[in-house]
C-alpha positions as protocol buffer text, in pm:
chain_id: "A"
residue {
  index: 1
  type: MET
  ca { x: 0 y: 0 z: 0 }
}
residue {
  index: 2
  type: ASP
  ca { x: 283 y: 238 z: 82 }
}
residue {
  index: 3
  type: GLU
  ca { x: 440 y: 162 z: -254 }
}
residue {
  index: 4
  type: LEU
  ca { x: 119 y: 258 z: -432 }
}
residue {
  index: 5
  type: LEU
  ca { x: 96 y: 578 z: -227 }
}
residue {
  index: 6
  type: ASP
  ca { x: 458 y: 661 z: -311 }
}
residue {
  index: 7
  type: ARG
  ca { x: 382 y: 618 z: -682 }
}
residue {
  index: 8
  type: VAL
  ca { x: 79 y: 845 z: -662 }
}
residue {
  index: 9
  type: LEU
  ca { x: 275 y: 1106 z: -469 }
}
residue {
  index: 10
  type: LEU
  ca { x: 555 y: 1090 z: -724 }
}
residue {
  index: 11
  type: ALA
  ca { x: 307 y: 1126 z: -1010 }
}
residue {
  index: 12
  type: THR
  ca { x: 136 y: 1424 z: -846 }
}
residue {
  index: 13
  type: GLY
  ca { x: 461 y: 1589 z: -740 }
}
residue {
  index: 14
  type: LYS
  ca { x: 376 y: 1586 z: -372 }
}
residue {
  index: 15
  type: THR
  ca { x: 594 y: 1487 z: -81 }
}
residue {
  index: 16
  type: ARG
  ca { x: 496 y: 1252 z: 198 }
}
residue {
  index: 17
  type: GLU
  ca { x: 488 y: 1554 z: 431 }
}
residue {
  index: 18
  type: ASP
  ca { x: 242 y: 1733 z: 200 }
}
residue {
  index: 19
  type: TYR
  ca { x: 24 y: 1424 z: 197 }
}
residue {
  index: 20
  type: ASP
  ca { x: 35 y: 1385 z: 576 }
}
residue {
  index: 21
  type: ARG
  ca { x: -48 y: 1754 z: 624 }
}
residue {
  index: 22
  type: GLU
  ca { x: -345 y: 1733 z: 386 }
}
residue {
  index: 23
  type: VAL
  ca { x: -472 y: 1419 z: 560 }
}
residue {
  index: 24
  type: GLU
  ca { x: -456 y: 1595 z: 898 }
}
residue {
  index: 25
  type: GLU
  ca { x: -640 y: 1898 z: 759 }
}
residue {
  index: 26
  type: ILE
  ca { x: -916 y: 1676 z: 622 }
}
residue {
  index: 27
  type: ARG
  ca { x: -941 y: 1489 z: 952 }
}
residue {
  index: 28
  type: GLY
  ca { x: -966 y: 1820 z: 1137 }
}
residue {
  index: 29
  type: LYS
  ca { x: -1245 y: 1938 z: 908 }
}
residue {
  index: 30
  type: ALA
  ca { x: -1425 y: 1607 z: 952 }
}
residue {
  index: 31
  type: LEU
  ca { x: -1408 y: 1645 z: 1331 }
}
residue {
  index: 32
  type: ILE
  ca { x: -1544 y: 1999 z: 1307 }
}
residue {
  index: 33
  type: ASN
  ca { x: -1828 y: 1876 z: 1087 }
}
residue {
  index: 34
  type: GLN
  ca { x: -1904 y: 1603 z: 1340 }
}
residue {
  index: 35
  type: ASP
  ca { x: -1909 y: 1861 z: 1619 }
}
residue {
  index: 36
  type: VAL
  ca { x: -2144 y: 2087 z: 1423 }
}
residue {
  index: 37
  type: THR
  ca { x: -2372 y: 1794 z: 1346 }
}
residue {
  index: 38
  type: ALA
  ca { x: -2378 y: 1688 z: 1711 }
}
residue {
  index: 39
  type: LEU
  ca { x: -2455 y: 2045 z: 1818 }
}
residue {
  index: 40
  type: ALA
  ca { x: -2739 y: 2065 z: 1566 }
}
residue {
  index: 41
  type: GLU
  ca { x: -2884 y: 1739 z: 1697 }
}
residue {
  index: 42
  type: VAL
  ca { x: -2869 y: 1863 z: 2057 }
}
residue {
  index: 43
  type: THR
  ca { x: -3033 y: 2190 z: 1955 }
}
residue {
  index: 44
  type: ALA
  ca { x: -3312 y: 2006 z: 1774 }
}
residue {
  index: 45
  type: PHE
  ca { x: -3362 y: 1784 z: 2080 }
}
residue {
  index: 46
  type: LEU
  ca { x: -3388 y: 2089 z: 2306 }
}
residue {
  index: 47
  type: ILE
  ca { x: -3635 y: 2260 z: 2073 }
}
residue {
  index: 48
  type: VAL
  ca { x: -3859 y: 1953 z: 2068 }
}
residue {
  index: 49
  type: ASN
  ca { x: -3840 y: 1931 z: 2447 }
}
residue {
  index: 50
  type: MET
  ca { x: -3919 y: 2301 z: 2483 }
}
residue {
  index: 51
  type: GLU
  ca { x: -4231 y: 2254 z: 2270 }
}
residue {
  index: 52
  type: THR
  ca { x: -4335 y: 1958 z: 2484 }
}
residue {
  index: 53
  type: MET
  ca { x: -4271 y: 2152 z: 2804 }
}
residue {
  index: 54
  type: ALA
  ca { x: -4473 y: 2444 z: 2668 }
}
residue {
  index: 55
  type: GLN
  ca { x: -4763 y: 2210 z: 2593 }
}
residue {
  index: 56
  type: VAL
  ca { x: -4743 y: 2055 z: 2940 }
}
residue {
  index: 57
  type: ASN
  ca { x: -4723 y: 2399 z: 3098 }
}
residue {
  index: 58
  type: ALA
  ca { x: -5026 y: 2518 z: 2900 }
}
residue {
  index: 59
  type: GLU
  ca { x: -5222 y: 2211 z: 3007 }
}
residue {
  index: 60
  type: PHE
  ca { x: -5120 y: 2268 z: 3369 }
}
residue {
  index: 61
  type: MET
  ca { x: -5226 y: 2633 z: 3354 }
}
residue {
  index: 62
  type: THR
  ca { x: -5562 y: 2536 z: 3203 }
}
residue {
  index: 63
  type: LYS
  ca { x: -5625 y: 2276 z: 3474 }
}
residue {
  index: 64
  type: PHE
  ca { x: -5518 y: 2523 z: 3743 }
}
residue {
  index: 65
  type: PHE
  ca { x: -5757 y: 2787 z: 3609 }
}
residue {
  index: 66
  type: GLU
  ca { x: -6041 y: 2532 z: 3596 }
}
residue {
  index: 67
  type: MET
  ca { x: -5974 y: 2426 z: 3956 }
}
residue {
  index: 68
  type: GLU
  ca { x: -5954 y: 2787 z: 4069 }
}
residue {
  index: 69
  type: GLN
  ca { x: -6296 y: 2851 z: 3913 }
}
residue {
  index: 70
  type: ARG
  ca { x: -6442 y: 2542 z: 4082 }
}
residue {
  index: 71
  type: VAL
  ca { x: -6304 y: 2653 z: 4421 }
}
residue {
  index: 72
  type: LYS
  ca { x: -6456 y: 3000 z: 4380 }
}
residue {
  index: 73
  type: LYS
  ca { x: -6785 y: 2842 z: 4284 }
}
residue {
  index: 74
  type: LEU
  ca { x: -6776 y: 2614 z: 4590 }
}
residue {
  index: 75
  type: GLU
  ca { x: -6680 y: 2903 z: 4819 }
}
residue {
  index: 76
  type: GLY
  ca { x: -6974 y: 3101 z: 4683 }
}
residue {
  index: 77
  type: LYS
  ca { x: -7211 y: 2814 z: 4765 }
}
residue {
  index: 78
  type: ALA
  ca { x: -7065 y: 2777 z: 5113 }
}
residue {
  index: 79
  type: ASN
  ca { x: -7106 y: 3149 z: 5189 }
}
residue {
  index: 80
  type: ALA
  ca { x: -7463 y: 3159 z: 5060 }
}
């Protein structure tokens, strides 16, 4: 495999150091892309959870309001 790489490098006029440097640059870019993808996935997860929490909170507020109205209604009957 090294022999084949050496032939390609010779044909392209690149040194082994050039090749190694380019490989490291590509690996670095790949890691950055992986980090960006992971960050996007976490952000999407948080957005979905925020929507769910907003729905739960809205349901809680509705139930609380309904109970508050029932308590006021019962208090009115008790005072009458």
